[in-house]
Amino acid sequence: METVNGEREYPFCEIDPEECKGCHLCVSSCPAEVLEVSDNLNSKGFHYAEYKGSGCIGCGFCFYMCPEPGAITVYLKDYEPGKAV
Amino acid sequence: MAKKTVLRKPKGFLDVYKHKPGAEKDRTHYCPGCGHGILHKLVAEALEDLDVVDRTVLMSPVGCSVFAYYYFDTGHFQVAHGRAPAVATAVSRANPDAITISYQGDGDLAAIGGNNILQAANRGENFVVFFVNNAIYGMTGGQMAPTTLEGQKTTTTPYGRNPLTDGYPIKMCEVISQLYAPVYVTRTSLHDNANVRKTRNAVRKAIQNVKEKKGFSFVEVLGMCPSGWKMSSTDAQRWIEEEMIPVFPLGVYKDVTDEDRSSIDRPTPVHEVDRVLEALDVTTEKAELLSKREVEPRYANPSIRASGFGGQGIMSMGQAIARVGMKYGYEVSWLPSYGPEMRGGTANCSVKVQENKIGACEATEPTVIIAMNRPSLERFEKILQPDGTIIYNSTLIEVEPTREDAEVYPVPITGLADDLGNTRVQSMVGVGAFAGVTDLFDPEEVIKLLPEMFGSKASLIELNEKAVRAGYEYVKENF
Ligand SMILES: Cc1ncc(C[n+]2csc(CCOP(=O)(O)OP(=O)(O)O)c2C)c(N)n1
Ligand code: SF4
Ligand code: SF4
């Protein structure tokens, strides 16, 4: 999800809806309360987690709490788009 | 390490889980909210950050994490239930620079593998154990584990665990930390952010310990099993906090990583071939090879299954064939398979004598079977290759093989041995018969091996000599 003008603001939390299994541990781990459970289902039938689009503080809690290796990516404040990481 | 600017799937994981069957090669098999997944991520991240992915060897246990090898981009052993510490011992000793990880669940580690872990810890082996305590057998559907709480309902404790009949929860950190050798023993949890953070630190410290060859580190992690506990993921977190932690208190149980403990300095393993050969009294002088004989195509490169009762000398029979094959310069292998009893049970061995290097030693589709009793014939004729050869002991087997495509040699193997005065030489009668059927080798060459195989007792050697010849001659005279 991008912000209104199409630019991402960092920190930014990206969740792959297809890799998400809907445990929602990230939602409850987020101190900024910027993650939510989607009304939509992914192809496996899970209500995946979603970033509300702004307000991420880059703490990384969701990333470490998520049991799926690749479901969550958190771009931190100093992230430079396009740079290899 | 440069400060991270992005938290993404760690490089300790494979990009695509290519070993995982099915279409979902981008996600794990774990249930939603499973503690294994969280710990996997912490381990994979630490391996990347400590720059050891390429020299890590991970033991996948039996349990839900049996498929850890789908995910980690490391070397792997998938080990028998509870035996991860034994295999990890071998790996870490054979390759002291490996980052060896024994990843285990609580059923695996504290029940079936309870003694394995204690002995490895007590030896202070240089590897790290990541021990997921989820108070249950997850994979098999939620049976009681040694770590199951008092009163906890599981499929095998439907009224709740009763210590009077089921014992008390076993606290592995407390037990392991009493031993002298382990250097780092800690219990952490995955139930909230702060504790995930502590687990992350513990994981990194433990891997660093192995990297610095400090010895045995043990990290117990209380992890959620929402499926086994029949709860939502967040309820499972709460359950850890409210129910598990009072029984399994978190904290560092032992940390002597900074002590100088020369007593656990392990001698580096000896890989010098000469020393090993010397210790085994084996000469490195190349023996003069015999020239290979003309062999009918059906007997060339035989894959042999010899079988019978324990005590019928099946293993010696196979060994003799393999050894004599070696004298002719063939590649050979001998793989024993013992029944549970030493005598009276069944035993079989696979032997290959081949022109080319041998990959698998087990004769899964033998070209020749040597059956010394009826159950062996019935079992192994089923896996004989089309148009294979059956040599069977007609003294004890009163039925005929059912395989019509096979070439069949009934030889009264036990009877011929009996005629010589000792049924115990029947195995060498069998070897002689095999030589007679296949012409793969000269039976006199087996006879020359007898002292090497049976020691120098003259009477025994003589009897075995006669046995080899009896089997050989019987075949030559009757077929
Ligand atoms: C020798 C042997 N005995 C029993 C089993 C059946 N078995 C498979 S997994 C398992 C329990 C695993 O529980 P745990 O170690 O707690 O791991 P979890 O699945 O909870 O991660 C058992 C008993 C087996 N595979 N092999
Ligand atoms: S990084 Fe922190 S603030 Fe941002 S979404 Fe994840 S948990 Fe919330
Ligand atoms: S059964 Fe429990 S331990 Fe096994 S994958 Fe599911 S949640 Fe994880």
Coordinates of C-alpha atoms and ligand atoms in Angstrom, one line a residue:
Chain A
M1 CA 0.0 0.0 0.0
E2 CA 1.3 3.4 -0.9
T3 CA 0.5 6.7 0.7
V4 CA -1.8 9.1 -1.1
N5 CA 0.7 10.6 -3.5
G6 CA 2.0 7.2 -4.4
E7 CA 5.2 7.6 -2.5
R8 CA 6.1 5.4 0.4
E9 CA 7.1 7.0 3.6
Y10 CA 9.7 5.1 5.6
P11 CA 9.5 3.3 8.0
F12 CA 7.1 1.2 6.0
C13 CA 5.7 -2.2 6.7
E14 CA 5.0 -4.5 3.8
I15 CA 3.0 -7.7 4.2
D16 CA 2.6 -10.2 1.5
P17 CA -1.0 -11.3 1.6
E18 CA -0.3 -14.6 0.1
E19 CA 2.4 -15.6 2.6
C20 CA 0.3 -14.5 5.5
K21 CA -1.5 -17.3 7.4
G22 CA -3.7 -15.0 9.4
C23 CA -2.3 -15.7 12.9
H24 CA -2.4 -12.0 13.6
L25 CA 0.5 -12.1 16.0
C26 CA 1.9 -9.1 14.2
V27 CA -1.3 -7.1 14.7
S28 CA -1.1 -7.5 18.4
S29 CA 2.6 -7.0 18.5
C30 CA 2.5 -3.6 16.9
P31 CA 2.9 -0.8 19.5
A32 CA 1.8 1.8 17.0
E33 CA -1.4 -0.1 16.2
V34 CA -0.9 0.4 12.5
L35 CA -1.6 -3.2 11.4
E36 CA -5.0 -4.6 11.0
V37 CA -6.9 -7.7 9.9
S38 CA -8.1 -7.5 6.4
D39 CA -11.7 -8.1 5.5
N40 CA -10.4 -9.9 2.5
L41 CA -9.3 -13.4 2.3
N42 CA -6.2 -14.6 0.5
S43 CA -6.2 -17.6 -1.8
K44 CA -5.7 -19.9 1.1
G45 CA -8.8 -18.5 2.9
F46 CA -6.9 -16.5 5.5
H47 CA -7.9 -13.0 6.6
Y48 CA -4.4 -11.6 6.1
A49 CA -2.9 -8.8 8.0
E50 CA -2.5 -5.4 6.4
Y51 CA -0.5 -2.2 7.0
K52 CA -2.8 0.8 7.4
G53 CA -0.4 2.7 5.2
S54 CA 1.1 5.1 7.6
G55 CA 2.3 5.4 11.2
C56 CA 4.9 2.6 11.3
I57 CA 7.7 3.5 13.7
G58 CA 10.1 0.9 12.4
C59 CA 10.4 -1.0 15.6
G60 CA 10.5 -4.4 13.8
F61 CA 8.4 -6.1 16.4
C62 CA 6.0 -7.5 13.8
F63 CA 8.8 -8.8 11.7
Y64 CA 10.3 -10.8 14.5
M65 CA 7.0 -12.0 15.8
C66 CA 5.8 -13.3 12.4
P67 CA 6.4 -17.0 12.0
E68 CA 6.5 -16.9 8.2
P69 CA 10.0 -16.2 6.9
G70 CA 9.0 -13.9 4.1
A71 CA 5.6 -12.6 4.9
I72 CA 6.7 -9.3 6.5
T73 CA 9.3 -6.8 5.3
V74 CA 9.9 -3.7 7.3
Y75 CA 11.7 -0.9 5.5
L76 CA 13.4 1.2 8.2
K77 CA 13.8 4.9 8.4
D78 CA 17.2 5.0 6.6
Y79 CA 16.1 2.7 3.9
E80 CA 17.1 3.9 0.4
P81 CA 14.8 2.5 -2.3
G82 CA 16.7 0.6 -5.0
K83 CA 19.7 -0.1 -2.8
A84 CA 20.6 -3.7 -2.3
V85 CA 20.0 -5.0 1.2
Chain B
M1 CA 27.8 -5.4 10.8
A2 CA 26.2 -2.5 9.1
K3 CA 23.1 -1.2 10.6
K4 CA 20.1 -2.8 8.9
T5 CA 17.9 -0.6 6.8
V6 CA 15.4 -3.2 6.1
L7 CA 14.1 -6.3 7.9
R8 CA 13.4 -8.9 5.3
K9 CA 13.5 -12.7 4.9
P10 CA 17.0 -13.6 6.2
K11 CA 19.5 -15.2 3.9
G12 CA 19.8 -18.2 6.3
F13 CA 16.6 -19.3 4.5
L14 CA 16.4 -20.6 1.0
D15 CA 14.9 -18.2 -1.4
V16 CA 12.5 -20.8 -2.8
Y17 CA 11.9 -24.0 -0.8
K18 CA 12.8 -26.2 -3.6
H19 CA 12.9 -29.4 -1.5
K20 CA 9.3 -28.9 -0.4
P21 CA 6.9 -31.0 -2.4
G22 CA 3.8 -29.4 -3.9
A23 CA 3.1 -25.9 -5.2
E24 CA 3.6 -23.8 -2.0
K25 CA 7.3 -23.3 -2.3
D26 CA 7.2 -19.9 -0.7
R27 CA 5.7 -20.7 2.6
T28 CA 6.4 -23.1 5.5
H29 CA 4.2 -26.0 6.5
Y30 CA 3.8 -24.6 10.1
C31 CA 0.4 -23.8 11.5
P32 CA -0.5 -20.1 11.9
G33 CA 1.1 -18.7 15.0
C34 CA 3.6 -21.6 15.5
G35 CA 6.6 -20.9 17.7
H36 CA 8.8 -22.9 15.4
G37 CA 8.4 -20.3 12.6
I38 CA 9.5 -17.5 14.9
L39 CA 12.5 -19.4 16.1
H40 CA 13.4 -20.4 12.6
K41 CA 13.5 -16.7 11.6
L42 CA 15.7 -15.8 14.6
V43 CA 18.1 -18.6 13.8
A44 CA 18.2 -17.8 10.0
E45 CA 18.9 -14.1 10.7
A46 CA 21.7 -14.9 13.2
L47 CA 23.3 -17.3 10.7
E48 CA 23.3 -14.5 8.1
D49 CA 24.5 -11.8 10.4
L50 CA 27.3 -13.9 11.9
D51 CA 28.2 -14.9 8.3
V52 CA 28.1 -18.7 8.9
V53 CA 25.3 -19.9 6.7
D54 CA 27.7 -21.7 4.4
R55 CA 29.3 -23.7 7.2
T56 CA 26.2 -24.5 9.2
V57 CA 24.9 -28.0 9.5
L58 CA 21.5 -28.4 11.0
M59 CA 19.9 -31.5 12.5
S60 CA 16.2 -31.7 11.7
P61 CA 14.5 -33.7 14.4
V62 CA 11.4 -35.8 14.3
G63 CA 8.4 -33.6 15.2
C64 CA 6.8 -30.6 13.5
S65 CA 10.3 -29.2 12.6
V66 CA 11.2 -32.4 10.8
F67 CA 11.1 -30.4 7.6
A68 CA 13.5 -27.7 8.8
Y69 CA 15.6 -28.8 5.9
Y70 CA 13.1 -27.4 3.5
Y71 CA 13.8 -24.0 4.7
F72 CA 17.3 -23.4 5.9
D73 CA 20.0 -22.8 3.3
T74 CA 22.5 -24.9 5.3
G75 CA 23.7 -28.5 5.4
H76 CA 21.3 -30.9 6.9
F77 CA 20.8 -34.2 8.5
Q78 CA 17.3 -35.4 9.1
V79 CA 17.8 -37.6 12.1
A80 CA 16.0 -40.4 14.0
H81 CA 13.7 -39.4 16.8
G82 CA 15.7 -38.0 19.7
R83 CA 19.1 -38.7 18.1
A84 CA 19.9 -35.2 16.9
P85 CA 22.6 -34.8 19.7
A86 CA 24.3 -38.0 18.6
V87 CA 24.5 -37.0 15.0
A88 CA 25.4 -33.4 15.9
T89 CA 28.3 -34.9 17.9
A90 CA 29.6 -36.7 14.9
V91 CA 29.2 -33.7 12.7
S92 CA 30.9 -31.3 15.0
R93 CA 33.8 -33.6 15.8
A94 CA 34.3 -34.6 12.2
N95 CA 34.2 -31.0 11.1
P96 CA 35.2 -28.7 14.0
D97 CA 34.7 -25.6 11.9
A98 CA 31.1 -26.4 11.2
I99 CA 28.4 -24.5 13.0
T100 CA 26.4 -27.5 14.2
I101 CA 22.9 -27.0 15.3
S102 CA 20.7 -29.6 17.0
Y103 CA 17.1 -28.3 16.6
Q104 CA 14.6 -30.3 18.7
G105 CA 11.1 -30.4 20.1
D106 CA 10.3 -31.4 23.7
G107 CA 9.0 -34.9 22.8
D108 CA 12.1 -35.5 20.8
L109 CA 14.6 -34.1 23.2
A110 CA 13.1 -34.8 26.6
A111 CA 11.3 -38.1 26.0
I112 CA 12.7 -40.5 23.4
G113 CA 16.0 -38.6 23.2
G114 CA 16.3 -37.8 27.0
N115 CA 19.5 -39.7 27.5
N116 CA 21.0 -38.6 24.2
I117 CA 20.8 -35.0 25.1
L118 CA 22.2 -35.5 28.6
Q119 CA 25.2 -37.4 27.4
A120 CA 26.0 -34.8 24.7
A121 CA 25.6 -32.0 27.2
N122 CA 27.8 -33.9 29.7
R123 CA 30.5 -34.3 27.1
G124 CA 30.4 -30.6 26.4
E125 CA 30.1 -31.1 22.6
N126 CA 30.7 -28.0 20.6
F127 CA 27.2 -27.4 19.2
V128 CA 24.1 -25.5 20.0
V129 CA 20.8 -27.0 20.9
F130 CA 17.6 -25.1 20.1
F131 CA 15.0 -26.7 22.1
V132 CA 11.3 -25.8 21.4
N133 CA 9.3 -26.5 24.5
N134 CA 5.6 -26.3 23.6
A135 CA 4.4 -28.7 26.3
I136 CA 3.0 -31.2 23.8
Y137 CA 3.7 -33.5 20.9
G138 CA 2.6 -31.3 18.1
M139 CA 3.2 -33.3 15.0
T140 CA 1.3 -36.4 16.2
G141 CA -1.7 -34.5 17.3
G142 CA -1.2 -33.3 20.8
Q143 CA -0.2 -36.1 23.1
M144 CA 1.4 -35.5 26.5
A145 CA 5.1 -34.6 26.4
P146 CA 7.5 -34.7 29.3
T147 CA 7.0 -31.0 29.5
T148 CA 3.2 -31.1 29.7
L149 CA 2.0 -29.1 32.7
E150 CA 0.2 -30.7 35.7
G151 CA -3.4 -30.8 34.9
Q152 CA -2.9 -30.0 31.2
K153 CA -5.3 -31.9 29.0
T154 CA -3.8 -33.6 26.0
T155 CA -5.1 -36.5 23.9
T156 CA -3.3 -38.9 26.1
T157 CA -4.2 -37.1 29.4
P158 CA -7.8 -36.4 28.7
Y159 CA -8.4 -35.7 32.4
G160 CA -5.3 -33.6 32.7
R161 CA -1.8 -34.7 33.5
N162 CA -1.7 -36.3 36.9
P163 CA 1.8 -36.3 38.3
L164 CA 1.0 -39.4 40.4
T165 CA 0.5 -41.5 37.2
D166 CA 2.3 -39.4 34.6
G167 CA 5.1 -37.7 36.5
Y168 CA 5.9 -34.1 36.7
P169 CA 7.0 -31.7 33.9
I170 CA 10.6 -32.2 33.2
K171 CA 12.6 -28.9 33.4
M172 CA 15.4 -29.4 31.0
C173 CA 17.3 -26.2 31.6
E174 CA 17.4 -27.0 35.3
V175 CA 18.7 -30.5 34.6
I176 CA 21.3 -29.5 32.0
S177 CA 22.6 -26.6 34.0
Q178 CA 23.6 -29.0 36.8
L179 CA 26.2 -30.6 34.6
Y180 CA 29.7 -29.3 34.5
A181 CA 30.4 -29.2 30.8
P182 CA 27.7 -27.0 29.3
V183 CA 28.8 -23.4 28.9
Y184 CA 25.5 -21.6 28.3
V185 CA 22.0 -22.7 29.3
T186 CA 19.1 -20.4 29.1
R187 CA 15.3 -20.4 28.8
T188 CA 13.5 -17.8 26.8
S189 CA 10.0 -17.4 25.4
L190 CA 8.2 -16.2 22.3
H191 CA 5.1 -14.8 23.9
D192 CA 5.7 -11.1 23.6
N193 CA 8.0 -8.6 21.9
A194 CA 10.4 -8.2 24.8
N195 CA 10.9 -12.0 25.1
V196 CA 11.3 -12.5 21.4
R197 CA 14.0 -9.9 21.6
K198 CA 15.7 -11.8 24.4
T199 CA 15.4 -15.0 22.5
R200 CA 17.0 -13.3 19.5
N201 CA 20.0 -12.4 21.7
A202 CA 20.2 -15.9 23.2
V203 CA 20.2 -17.4 19.7
R204 CA 23.0 -15.1 18.6
K205 CA 25.1 -15.7 21.7
A206 CA 24.7 -19.5 21.4
I207 CA 25.7 -19.5 17.7
Q208 CA 28.6 -17.2 18.5
N209 CA 29.7 -19.7 21.2
V210 CA 29.9 -22.5 18.7
K211 CA 31.7 -20.3 16.3
E212 CA 34.3 -19.6 19.0
K213 CA 34.4 -23.3 19.9
K214 CA 33.4 -22.7 23.4
G215 CA 31.4 -25.9 23.8
F216 CA 27.8 -26.8 24.5
S217 CA 25.0 -24.2 24.5
F218 CA 21.4 -25.0 25.3
V219 CA 18.7 -22.6 24.4
E220 CA 15.2 -23.7 25.5
V221 CA 12.4 -21.6 23.9
L222 CA 8.9 -21.7 25.1
G223 CA 6.9 -21.6 21.9
M224 CA 3.3 -21.4 21.0
C225 CA 1.5 -24.5 19.6
P226 CA -1.9 -23.0 18.9
S227 CA -3.1 -26.2 17.1
G228 CA -2.0 -28.6 19.8
W229 CA -3.4 -26.3 22.5
K230 CA -6.5 -25.6 20.6
M231 CA -6.3 -21.9 21.0
S232 CA -5.9 -18.8 19.0
S233 CA -2.4 -17.6 18.5
T234 CA -2.8 -14.7 20.9
D235 CA -4.5 -16.9 23.5
A236 CA -1.5 -19.2 23.1
Q237 CA 0.8 -16.3 23.9
R238 CA -1.2 -15.6 27.0
W239 CA -1.1 -19.2 28.0
I240 CA 2.7 -19.2 27.9
E241 CA 2.8 -16.2 30.2
E242 CA 0.2 -17.3 32.7
E243 CA 0.6 -21.1 32.7
M244 CA 4.0 -22.1 31.4
I245 CA 6.3 -19.5 32.8
P246 CA 5.4 -20.2 36.4
V247 CA 6.5 -23.8 35.8
F248 CA 9.3 -23.0 33.5
P249 CA 10.9 -19.8 34.8
L250 CA 12.7 -17.8 32.2
G251 CA 16.3 -16.7 32.6
V252 CA 19.9 -17.7 32.2
Y253 CA 20.6 -20.9 34.1
K254 CA 24.2 -21.1 33.5
D255 CA 26.7 -18.9 31.7
V256 CA 30.4 -19.7 31.9
T257 CA 31.2 -18.6 28.4
D258 CA 33.8 -16.2 29.6
E259 CA 35.5 -18.6 32.0
D260 CA 38.7 -20.2 30.8
R261 CA 37.7 -23.8 30.8
S262 CA 40.6 -25.7 29.4
S263 CA 39.2 -28.9 30.7
I264 CA 36.7 -29.0 27.9
D265 CA 39.3 -28.3 25.2
R266 CA 38.7 -31.2 23.0
P267 CA 41.6 -32.8 21.2
T268 CA 41.2 -32.1 17.5
P269 CA 40.0 -35.2 15.7
V270 CA 42.7 -37.2 14.0
H271 CA 42.1 -37.5 10.3
E272 CA 45.5 -38.9 9.5
V273 CA 44.8 -41.9 7.4
D274 CA 48.1 -43.6 8.3
R275 CA 47.4 -43.5 12.0
V276 CA 44.0 -44.9 11.6
L277 CA 45.3 -47.7 9.4
E278 CA 48.1 -48.4 11.9
A279 CA 45.6 -48.6 14.8
L280 CA 43.5 -51.0 12.8
D281 CA 46.6 -53.0 11.8
V282 CA 45.8 -52.6 8.1
T283 CA 48.5 -52.5 5.6
T284 CA 48.5 -50.0 2.8
E285 CA 50.5 -52.1 0.5
K286 CA 48.5 -52.8 -2.6
A287 CA 47.8 -56.4 -3.0
E288 CA 48.4 -58.0 -6.4
L289 CA 45.0 -58.1 -8.1
L290 CA 43.8 -61.3 -9.6
S291 CA 42.6 -61.0 -13.2
K292 CA 38.9 -60.9 -13.5
R293 CA 37.2 -64.0 -15.0
E294 CA 34.8 -64.2 -17.9
V295 CA 31.4 -64.0 -16.3
E296 CA 28.1 -64.7 -18.0
P297 CA 26.2 -61.4 -18.3
R298 CA 23.5 -62.4 -15.9
Y299 CA 26.1 -62.9 -13.2
A300 CA 28.2 -59.9 -13.9
N301 CA 28.0 -57.1 -11.4
P302 CA 25.8 -59.1 -9.0
S303 CA 23.6 -57.4 -6.4
I304 CA 23.1 -60.1 -3.8
R305 CA 20.8 -60.6 -0.9
A306 CA 21.8 -63.4 1.5
S307 CA 19.5 -64.3 4.3
G308 CA 18.5 -66.8 6.9
F309 CA 18.3 -67.4 10.6
G310 CA 20.6 -65.5 12.9
G311 CA 23.4 -68.0 13.6
Q312 CA 23.4 -69.5 10.1
G313 CA 26.5 -67.4 9.3
I314 CA 24.7 -65.1 6.8
M315 CA 27.1 -62.2 7.6
S316 CA 30.2 -64.3 7.0
M317 CA 28.7 -65.6 3.8
G318 CA 28.2 -62.1 2.5
Q319 CA 31.6 -60.9 3.8
A320 CA 33.4 -63.8 2.1
I321 CA 31.9 -62.9 -1.2
A322 CA 32.7 -59.2 -0.8
R323 CA 36.3 -59.9 0.2
V324 CA 37.0 -62.2 -2.6
G325 CA 35.5 -59.7 -5.0
M326 CA 38.0 -57.2 -3.7
K327 CA 40.9 -59.6 -4.6
Y328 CA 39.8 -59.4 -8.2
G329 CA 39.7 -55.6 -8.1
Y330 CA 35.9 -55.2 -8.1
E331 CA 34.2 -52.4 -6.2
V332 CA 32.4 -54.2 -3.3
S333 CA 30.0 -53.4 -0.5
W334 CA 28.6 -55.4 2.4
L335 CA 25.7 -54.1 4.3
P336 CA 24.4 -56.2 7.3
S337 CA 20.8 -56.1 8.6
Y338 CA 20.3 -57.8 11.9
G339 CA 17.0 -59.0 13.3
P340 CA 16.3 -58.2 16.9
E341 CA 17.7 -61.5 18.2
M342 CA 21.2 -62.7 17.8
R343 CA 20.1 -66.3 17.3
G344 CA 16.9 -67.6 15.9
G345 CA 15.8 -64.3 14.5
T346 CA 16.3 -63.4 10.9
A347 CA 19.3 -61.8 9.5
N348 CA 20.2 -60.7 6.0
C349 CA 22.9 -58.8 4.2
S350 CA 23.3 -57.0 0.9
V351 CA 26.4 -57.6 -1.1
K352 CA 27.4 -55.9 -4.3
V353 CA 30.4 -56.9 -6.4
Q354 CA 30.6 -54.5 -9.3
E355 CA 32.7 -53.0 -12.0
N356 CA 31.8 -49.4 -11.2
K357 CA 31.6 -47.4 -8.0
I358 CA 28.7 -48.4 -5.8
G359 CA 26.2 -45.7 -4.8
A360 CA 23.6 -47.4 -2.6
C361 CA 24.8 -50.5 -0.7
E362 CA 21.4 -52.0 -0.1
A363 CA 20.4 -54.6 -2.6
T364 CA 16.8 -53.4 -3.1
E365 CA 16.4 -55.3 -6.3
P366 CA 18.9 -58.1 -6.1
T367 CA 20.0 -60.1 -9.1
V368 CA 20.9 -63.1 -6.9
I369 CA 19.3 -64.2 -3.7
I370 CA 20.8 -66.8 -1.4
A371 CA 18.0 -68.0 0.9
M372 CA 18.9 -70.2 3.9
N373 CA 15.4 -70.6 5.3
R374 CA 11.9 -70.4 4.1
P375 CA 10.9 -67.0 5.4
S376 CA 14.0 -65.6 3.6
L377 CA 13.0 -67.2 0.3
E378 CA 9.5 -65.9 0.6
R379 CA 10.5 -62.4 1.5
F380 CA 13.3 -61.9 -1.0
E381 CA 12.1 -63.7 -4.1
K382 CA 9.5 -60.9 -4.2
I383 CA 12.2 -58.2 -4.8
L384 CA 14.4 -60.3 -7.1
Q385 CA 15.0 -58.7 -10.4
P386 CA 13.3 -60.2 -13.5
D387 CA 15.2 -63.3 -14.7
G388 CA 17.3 -63.3 -11.5
T389 CA 18.9 -66.2 -9.8
I390 CA 17.8 -68.0 -6.6
I391 CA 20.1 -70.2 -4.7
Y392 CA 18.2 -71.8 -1.8
N393 CA 18.9 -74.2 1.0
S394 CA 16.8 -77.2 0.0
T395 CA 17.7 -79.0 3.3
L396 CA 15.5 -76.6 5.2
I397 CA 13.2 -75.2 2.5
E398 CA 10.7 -77.7 1.5
V399 CA 8.7 -75.4 -0.8
E400 CA 9.8 -74.3 -4.3
P401 CA 10.3 -70.7 -5.3
T402 CA 7.3 -69.2 -6.9
R403 CA 9.2 -67.0 -9.3
E404 CA 8.9 -68.6 -12.7
D405 CA 11.2 -66.2 -14.5
A406 CA 14.1 -67.0 -12.1
E407 CA 16.9 -69.5 -12.6
V408 CA 16.7 -71.7 -9.5
Y409 CA 19.4 -73.7 -7.8
P410 CA 18.2 -75.9 -4.9
V411 CA 21.3 -76.8 -2.9
P412 CA 21.2 -78.8 0.4
I413 CA 23.4 -76.3 2.0
T414 CA 22.8 -77.3 5.7
G415 CA 22.9 -81.0 4.8
L416 CA 26.2 -80.7 3.1
A417 CA 27.6 -79.0 6.1
D418 CA 26.1 -81.6 8.3
D419 CA 27.8 -84.3 6.3
L420 CA 31.1 -82.6 7.0
G421 CA 30.3 -82.9 10.7
N422 CA 29.4 -79.4 11.6
T423 CA 26.3 -77.4 10.5
R424 CA 28.1 -74.2 11.4
V425 CA 30.1 -74.3 8.3
Q426 CA 26.9 -74.0 6.2
S427 CA 27.7 -70.4 5.3
M428 CA 30.9 -71.4 3.5
V429 CA 28.9 -74.1 1.7
G430 CA 26.7 -71.3 0.5
V431 CA 29.7 -69.3 -0.7
G432 CA 31.0 -72.3 -2.6
A433 CA 27.6 -72.8 -4.2
F434 CA 27.5 -69.2 -5.2
A435 CA 31.0 -69.6 -6.8
G436 CA 29.7 -72.7 -8.6
V437 CA 26.7 -70.9 -10.0
T438 CA 28.2 -67.6 -11.1
D439 CA 31.9 -68.5 -11.7
L440 CA 32.6 -65.0 -10.5
F441 CA 35.7 -66.2 -8.6
D442 CA 37.7 -69.3 -8.0
P443 CA 36.6 -71.0 -4.8
E444 CA 40.3 -71.6 -3.9
E445 CA 40.6 -67.8 -3.5
V446 CA 37.9 -67.9 -0.8
I447 CA 39.8 -70.6 0.9
K448 CA 42.9 -68.5 1.0
L449 CA 40.9 -65.8 2.9
L450 CA 39.7 -68.2 5.6
P451 CA 42.5 -67.6 8.1
E452 CA 41.9 -63.8 7.8
M453 CA 38.2 -64.3 8.4
F454 CA 38.2 -67.0 11.1
G455 CA 41.6 -66.7 12.8
S456 CA 44.2 -69.4 12.7
K457 CA 42.4 -72.3 14.3
A458 CA 43.5 -75.1 12.1
S459 CA 40.6 -77.5 12.6
L460 CA 38.1 -74.7 11.8
I461 CA 40.0 -73.6 8.7
E462 CA 40.1 -77.1 7.4
L463 CA 36.4 -77.7 7.9
N464 CA 35.5 -74.4 6.2
E465 CA 37.8 -75.3 3.3
K466 CA 35.9 -78.5 2.8
A467 CA 32.6 -76.6 3.1
V468 CA 33.5 -74.2 0.3
R469 CA 34.6 -77.1 -2.0
A470 CA 31.5 -79.1 -1.1
G471 CA 29.1 -76.3 -2.1
Y472 CA 31.1 -75.6 -5.3
E473 CA 31.3 -79.2 -6.3
Y474 CA 27.6 -79.9 -5.6
V475 CA 26.6 -77.2 -8.0
K476 CA 29.1 -78.3 -10.7
E477 CA 27.9 -81.9 -10.5
N478 CA 24.2 -81.3 -10.3
F479 CA 23.4 -78.4 -12.6
Ligands
LIG1 C1 11.0 -43.7 16.7 C2 9.7 -42.9 16.6 N1 8.8 -43.0 17.6 C3 7.7 -42.2 17.5 C4 7.5 -41.5 16.4 C5 6.2 -40.7 16.2 N2 6.4 -39.2 16.5 C6 6.5 -38.4 15.5 S1 6.6 -36.8 16.0 C7 6.5 -37.2 17.6 C8 6.5 -36.3 18.7 C9 7.1 -35.0 18.4 O1 6.9 -34.1 19.4 P1 7.9 -32.9 19.8 O2 9.3 -33.4 19.8 O3 7.4 -32.2 21.0 O4 7.8 -31.9 18.5 P2 6.7 -30.9 18.0 O5 6.0 -31.7 16.9 O6 5.8 -30.6 19.2 O7 7.4 -29.8 17.5 C10 6.4 -38.6 17.7 C11 6.2 -39.3 19.0 C12 8.5 -41.5 15.4 N3 8.3 -40.7 14.2 N4 9.6 -42.2 15.5
SF4_2 S1 7.5 -2.3 12.4 FE1 6.6 -1.9 14.4 S2 5.3 -0.1 14.1 FE2 5.8 -0.9 12.1 S3 4.1 -2.2 11.6 FE3 5.7 -3.5 12.5 S4 5.2 -3.6 14.6 FE4 4.0 -1.9 13.8
SF4_3 S1 1.1 -28.5 15.6 FE1 1.9 -27.0 16.9 S2 4.2 -27.2 16.8 FE2 3.3 -28.3 15.1 S3 3.3 -26.8 13.4 FE3 1.3 -26.6 14.4 S4 1.5 -25.0 15.9 FE4 3.5 -25.6 15.3

